[in-house]
């Protein structure tokens, strides 16, 4: 059953009412057969004691982008337009180094080698995970001295984030991916229509997120207050990759009256420009708003002396990480989707400076 949550000036949000009362955590909600059965769950990466939590996000329709009168907005955040989102689960926290290191530095492969595990004796998913290409060694300290344990991964490219999701999907048997830009904003707003999920006053941001004025680097995830749907660090700590290619006037191409259903501009072979959403420890408060869009460009790898530059690491993107989602029912264009990005392909010609 679907009921309206709010009817503010920017639109409405509909939610599955059965999802409004949920236990704090469980391990049995991951096999839901209907959206009403979706529950929070905890997934453990096989072969490790590393786990992460997923939170159900109800489907609904919302107004994407910022209104014309929102303070400090950018032109590419508008016009606001209605968008419909299907139910999905989203990571309660940003992906941490603890999780990412298993993939990036092949800890799982090294453990199997030590234990004498034979490839052909493994389950099919493990064999598929083992076959996925891993990141090349980073040019420099991948944390840039900003800390590691419990903190969100940083300095990784969109390609790396997508390949991590593919590896994690093979390992767990559940299909994880990056959120679309629309899914991310819908989840960040959590039914609200203000600049931040807690209101319009940036002075309150320090209660919810890490940004330029209350920290000097990334912090362990989940230390401050969550948004109304139980997601932490949506307005700060690190900005988060989403799937979409950046198109400056995209919002003006969509209907202003009829909801666009599950929009996504899927990546292609070019390395730029893509989008990160949310705030960061290195951003001012106005750049941490729900509608803020951060566009990738070659400056994010300016210190990488390799030619072509790494397809895995952004040496200068210490402010970017990612969060994963899992669709209840995947949209057709994202079924079996994997990164098509090619090393050295550079920016799309039309978007090059």
mmCIF file of C-alpha atoms in Angstrom:
data_model
loop_
_atom_site.group_PDB
_atom_site.id
_atom_site.type_symbol
_atom_site.label_atom_id
_atom_site.label_comp_id
_atom_site.label_asym_id
_atom_site.label_seq_id
_atom_site.Cartn_x
_atom_site.Cartn_y
_atom_site.Cartn_z
ATOM 1 C CA UNK A 1 0.000 0.000 0.000
ATOM 2 C CA UNK A 2 1.350 3.413 -0.929
ATOM 3 C CA UNK A 3 0.563 6.562 1.058
ATOM 4 C CA UNK A 4 1.724 10.177 0.602
ATOM 5 C CA UNK A 5 4.267 11.426 3.131
ATOM 6 C CA UNK A 6 4.241 15.126 2.346
ATOM 7 C CA UNK A 7 2.826 17.673 -0.055
ATOM 8 C CA UNK A 8 5.259 20.576 0.281
ATOM 9 C CA UNK A 9 5.966 23.285 -2.279
ATOM 10 C CA UNK A 10 8.340 21.080 -4.210
ATOM 11 C CA UNK A 11 6.222 18.025 -4.669
ATOM 12 C CA UNK A 12 5.333 14.860 -2.883
ATOM 13 C CA UNK A 13 6.855 11.663 -1.681
ATOM 14 C CA UNK A 14 5.081 8.347 -1.506
ATOM 15 C CA UNK A 15 6.260 5.510 0.636
ATOM 16 C CA UNK A 16 5.359 1.951 1.310
ATOM 17 C CA UNK A 17 3.723 2.261 4.709
ATOM 18 C CA UNK A 18 4.847 -1.167 5.772
ATOM 19 C CA UNK A 19 8.404 0.168 5.764
ATOM 20 C CA UNK A 20 7.759 2.990 8.202
ATOM 21 C CA UNK A 21 8.293 0.843 11.294
ATOM 22 C CA UNK A 22 11.416 -1.212 11.052
ATOM 23 C CA UNK A 23 13.779 -2.933 13.441
ATOM 24 C CA UNK A 24 17.180 -1.302 13.849
ATOM 25 C CA UNK A 25 18.953 -4.174 12.160
ATOM 26 C CA UNK A 26 18.408 -7.746 11.075
ATOM 27 C CA UNK A 27 19.953 -10.392 8.892
ATOM 28 C CA UNK A 28 16.738 -11.722 7.365
ATOM 29 C CA UNK A 29 15.487 -8.794 5.320
ATOM 30 C CA UNK A 30 17.775 -9.413 2.357
ATOM 31 C CA UNK A 31 15.596 -12.069 0.746
ATOM 32 C CA UNK A 32 12.350 -10.066 0.564
ATOM 33 C CA UNK A 33 9.878 -11.208 -2.084
ATOM 34 C CA UNK A 34 7.885 -7.957 -2.104
ATOM 35 C CA UNK A 35 8.812 -4.327 -1.338
ATOM 36 C CA UNK A 36 6.710 -4.545 1.819
ATOM 37 C CA UNK A 37 8.968 -7.309 3.085
ATOM 38 C CA UNK A 38 12.176 -5.302 2.666
ATOM 39 C CA UNK A 39 14.009 -4.903 5.975
ATOM 40 C CA UNK A 40 17.424 -3.695 7.102
ATOM 41 C CA UNK A 41 20.046 -6.390 6.911
ATOM 42 C CA UNK A 42 23.706 -6.980 7.553
ATOM 43 C CA UNK A 43 25.915 -8.583 4.899
ATOM 44 C CA UNK A 44 29.245 -10.191 5.744
ATOM 45 C CA UNK A 45 31.875 -10.413 3.031
ATOM 46 C CA UNK A 46 32.495 -14.178 2.660
ATOM 47 C CA UNK A 47 35.767 -15.393 4.129
ATOM 48 C CA UNK A 48 36.069 -12.381 6.431
ATOM 49 C CA UNK A 49 34.498 -10.883 9.527
ATOM 50 C CA UNK A 50 33.938 -7.629 7.646
ATOM 51 C CA UNK A 51 30.302 -6.645 7.360
ATOM 52 C CA UNK A 52 28.177 -3.754 6.225
ATOM 53 C CA UNK A 53 24.581 -2.716 6.824
ATOM 54 C CA UNK A 54 21.883 -2.075 4.209
ATOM 55 C CA UNK A 55 18.778 0.036 4.788
ATOM 56 C CA UNK A 56 15.533 -0.306 2.760
ATOM 57 C CA UNK A 57 14.543 2.792 0.823
ATOM 58 C CA UNK A 58 10.849 2.852 -0.195
ATOM 59 C CA UNK A 59 9.858 3.725 -3.730
ATOM 60 C CA UNK A 60 8.170 7.040 -4.432
ATOM 61 C CA UNK A 61 8.143 10.282 -6.393
ATOM 62 C CA UNK A 62 10.009 13.450 -5.440
ATOM 63 C CA UNK A 63 11.109 16.785 -6.873
ATOM 64 C CA UNK A 64 14.738 16.483 -7.993
ATOM 65 C CA UNK A 65 17.043 19.501 -7.976
ATOM 66 C CA UNK A 66 16.875 22.772 -6.054
ATOM 67 C CA UNK A 67 14.217 25.486 -6.266
ATOM 68 C CA UNK A 68 15.156 28.828 -7.826
ATOM 69 C CA UNK A 69 15.142 30.564 -4.444
ATOM 70 C CA UNK A 70 17.448 28.127 -2.625
ATOM 71 C CA UNK A 71 20.507 29.954 -1.285
ATOM 72 C CA UNK A 72 23.869 29.288 -2.969
ATOM 73 C CA UNK A 73 22.412 26.977 -5.605
ATOM 74 C CA UNK A 74 24.030 26.415 -9.000
ATOM 75 C CA UNK A 75 22.218 26.711 -12.306
ATOM 76 C CA UNK A 76 22.723 23.040 -13.178
ATOM 77 C CA UNK A 77 20.634 22.042 -10.130
ATOM 78 C CA UNK A 78 17.507 23.140 -11.952
ATOM 79 C CA UNK A 79 14.847 23.259 -13.013
ATOM 80 C CA UNK A 80 13.270 21.080 -10.395
ATOM 81 C CA UNK A 81 11.354 18.212 -11.951
ATOM 82 C CA UNK A 82 9.406 15.169 -10.721
ATOM 83 C CA UNK A 83 11.199 11.817 -10.653
ATOM 84 C CA UNK A 84 9.915 8.389 -9.677
ATOM 85 C CA UNK A 85 12.172 5.936 -7.872
ATOM 86 C CA UNK A 86 11.651 2.187 -7.311
ATOM 87 C CA UNK A 87 12.440 0.516 -3.961
ATOM 88 C CA UNK A 88 16.049 -0.322 -3.189
ATOM 89 C CA UNK A 89 18.429 -0.914 -0.319
ATOM 90 C CA UNK A 90 21.231 1.552 0.358
ATOM 91 C CA UNK A 91 24.387 1.273 2.428
ATOM 92 C CA UNK A 92 23.824 2.702 5.899
ATOM 93 C CA UNK A 93 27.366 4.034 5.716
ATOM 94 C CA UNK A 94 29.895 4.947 3.060
ATOM 95 C CA UNK A 95 32.149 2.054 1.962
ATOM 96 C CA UNK A 96 35.173 1.952 4.258
ATOM 97 C CA UNK A 97 38.801 1.100 3.628
ATOM 98 C CA UNK A 98 38.256 -2.086 5.651
ATOM 99 C CA UNK A 99 35.779 -3.291 3.019
ATOM 100 C CA UNK A 100 37.544 -1.905 -0.029
ATOM 101 C CA UNK A 101 41.013 -3.248 0.871
ATOM 102 C CA UNK A 102 39.770 -6.835 0.478
ATOM 103 C CA UNK A 103 39.234 -6.065 -3.206
ATOM 104 C CA UNK A 104 41.861 -3.421 -3.957
ATOM 105 C CA UNK A 105 44.809 -5.200 -2.403
ATOM 106 C CA UNK A 106 43.594 -8.756 -3.118
ATOM 107 C CA UNK A 107 43.509 -9.748 0.537
ATOM 108 C CA UNK A 108 40.988 -12.448 -0.342
ATOM 109 C CA UNK A 109 43.273 -13.956 -3.005
ATOM 110 C CA UNK A 110 46.282 -13.901 -0.688
ATOM 111 C CA UNK A 111 44.286 -15.643 2.052
ATOM 112 C CA UNK A 112 43.181 -18.368 -0.334
ATOM 113 C CA UNK A 113 46.749 -18.859 -1.504
ATOM 114 C CA UNK A 114 47.956 -19.257 2.085
ATOM 115 C CA UNK A 115 45.184 -21.753 2.783
ATOM 116 C CA UNK A 116 45.827 -23.727 -0.397
ATOM 117 C CA UNK A 117 42.309 -23.220 -1.772
ATOM 118 C CA UNK A 118 41.962 -24.673 -5.272
ATOM 119 C CA UNK A 119 40.159 -22.403 -7.720
ATOM 120 C CA UNK A 120 37.990 -25.118 -9.249
ATOM 121 C CA UNK A 121 36.784 -26.304 -5.845
ATOM 122 C CA UNK A 122 35.216 -22.949 -5.028
ATOM 123 C CA UNK A 123 31.587 -21.918 -5.524
ATOM 124 C CA UNK A 124 30.896 -20.260 -8.888
ATOM 125 C CA UNK A 125 30.569 -16.804 -7.312
ATOM 126 C CA UNK A 126 33.988 -17.030 -5.697
ATOM 127 C CA UNK A 127 35.516 -18.089 -9.017
ATOM 128 C CA UNK A 128 33.876 -15.124 -10.742
ATOM 129 C CA UNK A 129 35.097 -12.737 -8.037
ATOM 130 C CA UNK A 130 38.647 -14.058 -8.318
ATOM 131 C CA UNK A 131 38.633 -13.388 -12.075
ATOM 132 C CA UNK A 132 37.796 -9.668 -11.740
ATOM 133 C CA UNK A 133 40.771 -7.405 -12.390
ATOM 134 C CA UNK A 134 42.040 -5.605 -9.293
ATOM 135 C CA UNK A 135 43.418 -2.057 -9.025
ATOM 136 C CA UNK A 136 47.030 -1.417 -9.902
ATOM 137 C CA UNK A 137 49.227 -0.244 -6.998
ATOM 138 C CA UNK A 138 48.565 3.416 -6.178
ATOM 139 C CA UNK A 139 51.175 5.986 -7.184
ATOM 140 C CA UNK A 140 51.352 7.347 -3.631
ATOM 141 C CA UNK A 141 49.867 6.657 -0.201
ATOM 142 C CA UNK A 142 46.230 6.195 -1.177
ATOM 143 C CA UNK A 143 45.061 7.783 2.099
ATOM 144 C CA UNK A 144 47.358 10.801 1.748
ATOM 145 C CA UNK A 145 47.920 10.599 5.500
ATOM 146 C CA UNK A 146 44.259 11.222 6.239
ATOM 147 C CA UNK A 147 43.617 7.973 8.126
ATOM 148 C CA UNK A 148 42.213 4.546 7.305
ATOM 149 C CA UNK A 149 40.555 2.395 9.990
ATOM 150 C CA UNK A 150 36.791 2.804 9.954
ATOM 151 C CA UNK A 151 37.016 5.700 7.533
ATOM 152 C CA UNK A 152 35.487 5.957 4.069
ATOM 153 C CA UNK A 153 37.639 5.001 1.125
ATOM 154 C CA UNK A 154 38.895 8.024 -0.842
ATOM 155 C CA UNK A 155 40.827 8.803 -4.031
ATOM 156 C CA UNK A 156 39.168 6.039 -6.069
ATOM 157 C CA UNK A 157 37.798 6.505 -9.581
ATOM 158 C CA UNK A 158 34.274 5.791 -10.746
ATOM 159 C CA UNK A 159 35.627 2.763 -12.626
ATOM 160 C CA UNK A 160 37.189 1.423 -9.419
ATOM 161 C CA UNK A 161 33.973 1.898 -7.477
ATOM 162 C CA UNK A 162 31.963 0.075 -10.151
ATOM 163 C CA UNK A 163 34.432 -2.805 -10.266
ATOM 164 C CA UNK A 164 34.314 -3.112 -6.472
ATOM 165 C CA UNK A 165 30.546 -3.463 -6.743
ATOM 166 C CA UNK A 166 30.937 -6.178 -9.378
ATOM 167 C CA UNK A 167 33.415 -8.052 -7.170
ATOM 168 C CA UNK A 168 31.172 -7.698 -4.113
ATOM 169 C CA UNK A 169 28.164 -8.948 -6.077
ATOM 170 C CA UNK A 170 30.010 -12.070 -7.166
ATOM 171 C CA UNK A 171 31.229 -12.703 -3.620
ATOM 172 C CA UNK A 172 27.861 -12.292 -1.899
ATOM 173 C CA UNK A 173 25.384 -13.431 -4.556
ATOM 174 C CA UNK A 174 23.474 -10.128 -4.231
ATOM 175 C CA UNK A 175 23.738 -7.541 -6.993
ATOM 176 C CA UNK A 176 25.262 -4.355 -5.625
ATOM 177 C CA UNK A 177 26.009 -1.230 -7.657
ATOM 178 C CA UNK A 178 26.409 2.518 -7.305
ATOM 179 C CA UNK A 179 23.203 4.542 -6.925
ATOM 180 C CA UNK A 180 21.907 6.523 -9.844
ATOM 181 C CA UNK A 181 22.029 10.268 -9.307
ATOM 182 C CA UNK A 182 18.262 10.309 -8.815
ATOM 183 C CA UNK A 183 18.341 7.450 -6.293
ATOM 184 C CA UNK A 184 21.062 9.209 -4.340
ATOM 185 C CA UNK A 185 19.198 12.527 -4.050
ATOM 186 C CA UNK A 186 15.921 10.779 -3.232
ATOM 187 C CA UNK A 187 17.592 8.866 -0.390
ATOM 188 C CA UNK A 188 19.481 11.941 0.850
ATOM 189 C CA UNK A 189 16.303 14.009 1.039
ATOM 190 C CA UNK A 190 14.451 11.180 2.810
ATOM 191 C CA UNK A 191 11.075 12.797 2.204
ATOM 192 C CA UNK A 192 12.219 16.349 2.959
ATOM 193 C CA UNK A 193 12.115 19.328 0.592
ATOM 194 C CA UNK A 194 14.617 21.632 2.299
ATOM 195 C CA UNK A 195 18.240 22.352 1.354
ATOM 196 C CA UNK A 196 19.450 19.732 3.841
ATOM 197 C CA UNK A 197 17.481 16.816 5.248
ATOM 198 C CA UNK A 198 17.367 18.633 8.585
ATOM 199 C CA UNK A 199 16.192 22.014 7.260
ATOM 200 C CA UNK A 200 17.592 25.075 5.506
ATOM 201 C CA UNK A 201 19.999 26.432 8.134
ATOM 202 C CA UNK A 202 23.635 25.438 7.407
ATOM 203 C CA UNK A 203 24.488 26.263 11.033
ATOM 204 C CA UNK A 204 22.901 22.929 12.000
ATOM 205 C CA UNK A 205 25.125 20.916 9.666
ATOM 206 C CA UNK A 206 27.755 20.212 12.325
ATOM 207 C CA UNK A 207 25.237 18.034 14.189
ATOM 208 C CA UNK A 208 24.877 15.705 11.188
ATOM 209 C CA UNK A 209 27.999 15.711 9.078
ATOM 210 C CA UNK A 210 31.693 16.406 8.736
ATOM 211 C CA UNK A 211 32.551 19.379 6.565
ATOM 212 C CA UNK A 212 35.164 22.100 6.243
ATOM 213 C CA UNK A 213 34.334 23.863 9.488
ATOM 214 C CA UNK A 214 34.318 20.921 11.921
ATOM 215 C CA UNK A 215 37.146 18.609 10.784
ATOM 216 C CA UNK A 216 40.476 18.451 8.960
ATOM 217 C CA UNK A 217 39.967 15.189 7.071
ATOM 218 C CA UNK A 218 37.652 12.175 6.629
ATOM 219 C CA UNK A 219 36.257 10.731 9.865
ATOM 220 C CA UNK A 220 35.127 7.207 10.857
ATOM 221 C CA UNK A 221 31.686 6.607 9.379
ATOM 222 C CA UNK A 222 28.469 6.947 11.388
ATOM 223 C CA UNK A 223 29.687 9.234 14.171
ATOM 224 C CA UNK A 224 27.039 11.955 13.884
ATOM 225 C CA UNK A 225 23.250 11.979 13.382
ATOM 226 C CA UNK A 226 21.593 10.062 10.494
ATOM 227 C CA UNK A 227 18.960 11.368 8.114
ATOM 228 C CA UNK A 228 15.270 10.458 8.633
ATOM 229 C CA UNK A 229 15.744 7.178 6.736
ATOM 230 C CA UNK A 230 18.709 6.061 8.840
ATOM 231 C CA UNK A 231 21.533 6.929 6.419
ATOM 232 C CA UNK A 232 24.685 8.471 7.868
ATOM 233 C CA UNK A 233 27.058 11.071 6.391
ATOM 234 C CA UNK A 234 24.873 11.979 3.416
ATOM 235 C CA UNK A 235 25.791 15.672 3.674
ATOM 236 C CA UNK A 236 29.456 15.250 4.523
ATOM 237 C CA UNK A 237 32.548 13.143 5.293
ATOM 238 C CA UNK A 238 33.107 12.254 1.617
ATOM 239 C CA UNK A 239 31.187 13.065 -1.534
ATOM 240 C CA UNK A 240 29.857 9.883 -3.153
ATOM 241 C CA UNK A 241 30.083 8.578 -6.686
ATOM 242 C CA UNK A 242 26.840 8.003 -8.558
ATOM 243 C CA UNK A 243 26.506 6.157 -11.850
ATOM 244 C CA UNK A 244 25.517 9.003 -14.091
ATOM 245 C CA UNK A 245 27.499 10.810 -16.739
ATOM 246 C CA UNK A 246 27.276 14.558 -16.186
ATOM 247 C CA UNK A 247 25.093 16.487 -18.620
ATOM 248 C CA UNK A 248 24.918 20.168 -17.714
ATOM 249 C CA UNK A 249 21.412 20.900 -19.002
ATOM 250 C CA UNK A 250 19.959 17.463 -18.291
ATOM 251 C CA UNK A 251 17.301 18.632 -15.858
ATOM 252 C CA UNK A 252 15.848 21.067 -18.403
ATOM 253 C CA UNK A 253 15.436 18.198 -20.897
ATOM 254 C CA UNK A 254 13.153 16.270 -18.564
ATOM 255 C CA UNK A 255 9.428 16.856 -18.205
ATOM 256 C CA UNK A 256 8.533 19.470 -15.619
ATOM 257 C CA UNK A 257 5.065 17.957 -15.201
ATOM 258 C CA UNK A 258 5.180 14.192 -15.708
ATOM 259 C CA UNK A 259 7.553 12.207 -13.490
ATOM 260 C CA UNK A 260 10.610 10.768 -15.185
ATOM 261 C CA UNK A 261 10.803 7.142 -14.117
ATOM 262 C CA UNK A 262 14.153 5.824 -12.801
ATOM 263 C CA UNK A 263 16.369 8.161 -14.866
ATOM 264 C CA UNK A 264 20.043 7.376 -15.377
ATOM 265 C CA UNK A 265 22.702 8.498 -17.873
ATOM 266 C CA UNK A 266 24.794 5.355 -17.999
ATOM 267 C CA UNK A 267 28.599 5.631 -18.164
ATOM 268 C CA UNK A 268 30.387 5.116 -21.463
ATOM 269 C CA UNK A 269 34.049 4.588 -22.393
ATOM 270 C CA UNK A 270 35.129 8.127 -21.453
ATOM 271 C CA UNK A 271 36.792 8.810 -18.089
ATOM 272 C CA UNK A 272 35.091 12.186 -17.538
ATOM 273 C CA UNK A 273 32.813 13.894 -16.618
ATOM 274 C CA UNK A 274 30.839 11.987 -14.000
ATOM 275 C CA UNK A 275 29.062 13.003 -10.830
ATOM 276 C CA UNK A 276 29.659 12.773 -7.108
ATOM 277 C CA UNK A 277 26.870 13.820 -4.774
ATOM 278 C CA UNK A 278 26.698 14.898 -1.148
ATOM 279 C CA UNK A 279 29.041 16.881 1.016
ATOM 280 C CA UNK A 280 32.634 16.335 2.004
ATOM 281 C CA UNK A 281 35.061 17.101 4.820
ATOM 282 C CA UNK A 282 36.699 19.515 2.369
ATOM 283 C CA UNK A 283 33.555 21.380 1.277
ATOM 284 C CA UNK A 284 31.861 24.480 2.598
ATOM 285 C CA UNK A 285 28.323 23.997 3.910
ATOM 286 C CA UNK A 286 26.654 25.337 0.786
ATOM 287 C CA UNK A 287 28.300 22.586 -1.270
ATOM 288 C CA UNK A 288 26.874 19.898 1.028
ATOM 289 C CA UNK A 289 23.204 20.516 0.183
ATOM 290 C CA UNK A 290 20.969 17.669 -1.063
ATOM 291 C CA UNK A 291 20.905 19.126 -4.596
ATOM 292 C CA UNK A 292 24.659 19.888 -4.894
ATOM 293 C CA UNK A 293 26.356 18.251 -7.896
ATOM 294 C CA UNK A 294 30.136 17.762 -8.117
ATOM 295 C CA UNK A 295 31.554 17.116 -11.583
ATOM 296 C CA UNK A 296 34.707 15.026 -12.090
ATOM 297 C CA UNK A 297 37.502 16.308 -14.321
ATOM 298 C CA UNK A 298 41.200 15.624 -15.001
ATOM 299 C CA UNK A 299 42.219 17.911 -12.111
ATOM 300 C CA UNK A 300 41.150 15.096 -9.814
ATOM 301 C CA UNK A 301 44.309 13.224 -10.962
ATOM 302 C CA UNK A 302 46.652 16.154 -11.516
ATOM 303 C CA UNK A 303 49.457 14.662 -9.342
ATOM 304 C CA UNK A 304 49.431 11.321 -11.171
ATOM 305 C CA UNK A 305 52.565 11.409 -13.399
ATOM 306 C CA UNK A 306 51.627 8.252 -15.338
ATOM 307 C CA UNK A 307 50.631 8.498 -18.990
ATOM 308 C CA UNK A 308 47.967 7.401 -19.428
ATOM 309 C CA UNK A 309 46.923 8.125 -15.876
ATOM 310 C CA UNK A 310 45.535 5.448 -13.581
ATOM 311 C CA UNK A 311 42.026 4.235 -14.273
ATOM 312 C CA UNK A 312 41.804 3.172 -10.611
ATOM 313 C CA UNK A 313 43.081 6.080 -8.493
ATOM 314 C CA UNK A 314 42.374 9.818 -8.439
ATOM 315 C CA UNK A 315 45.416 11.262 -6.682
ATOM 316 C CA UNK A 316 43.691 14.549 -5.914
ATOM 317 C CA UNK A 317 40.176 13.386 -5.033
ATOM 318 C CA UNK A 318 40.709 13.025 -1.285
ATOM 319 C CA UNK A 319 37.132 14.223 -0.889
ATOM 320 C CA UNK A 320 35.414 11.436 -2.905
ATOM 321 C CA UNK A 321 34.277 7.960 -1.855
ATOM 322 C CA UNK A 322 31.121 5.964 -2.511
ATOM 323 C CA UNK A 323 28.123 4.140 -1.097
ATOM 324 C CA UNK A 324 26.441 1.048 -2.538
ATOM 325 C CA UNK A 325 22.823 0.191 -3.322
ATOM 326 C CA UNK A 326 20.920 -2.950 -4.248
ATOM 327 C CA UNK A 327 17.768 -2.659 -6.331
ATOM 328 C CA UNK A 328 14.734 -4.655 -5.258
ATOM 329 C CA UNK A 329 14.031 -5.137 -8.974
ATOM 330 C CA UNK A 330 16.745 -3.910 -11.327
ATOM 331 C CA UNK A 331 15.920 -1.478 -14.124
ATOM 332 C CA UNK A 332 16.535 -2.965 -17.586
ATOM 333 C CA UNK A 333 19.481 -0.777 -18.651
ATOM 334 C CA UNK A 334 21.441 -1.705 -15.512
ATOM 335 C CA UNK A 335 20.991 -5.483 -15.599
ATOM 336 C CA UNK A 336 24.475 -7.059 -15.796
ATOM 337 C CA UNK A 337 25.921 -3.576 -16.339
ATOM 338 C CA UNK A 338 29.664 -3.215 -15.765
ATOM 339 C CA UNK A 339 32.114 -0.395 -16.200
ATOM 340 C CA UNK A 340 32.755 0.404 -19.884
ATOM 341 C CA UNK A 341 35.380 3.060 -19.044
ATOM 342 C CA UNK A 342 38.644 2.739 -20.995
ATOM 343 C CA UNK A 343 41.986 3.862 -19.600
ATOM 344 C CA UNK A 344 43.340 6.954 -21.341
ATOM 345 C CA UNK A 345 40.023 7.804 -22.996
ATOM 346 C CA UNK A 346 39.954 11.183 -21.272
ATOM 347 C CA UNK A 347 36.958 13.561 -21.187
ATOM 348 C CA UNK A 348 34.114 13.319 -23.663
ATOM 349 C CA UNK A 349 35.032 15.653 -26.556
ATOM 350 C CA UNK A 350 31.970 17.842 -26.144
ATOM 351 C CA UNK A 351 32.720 18.315 -22.487
ATOM 352 C CA UNK A 352 36.455 19.005 -22.757
ATOM 353 C CA UNK A 353 37.546 22.436 -21.603
#
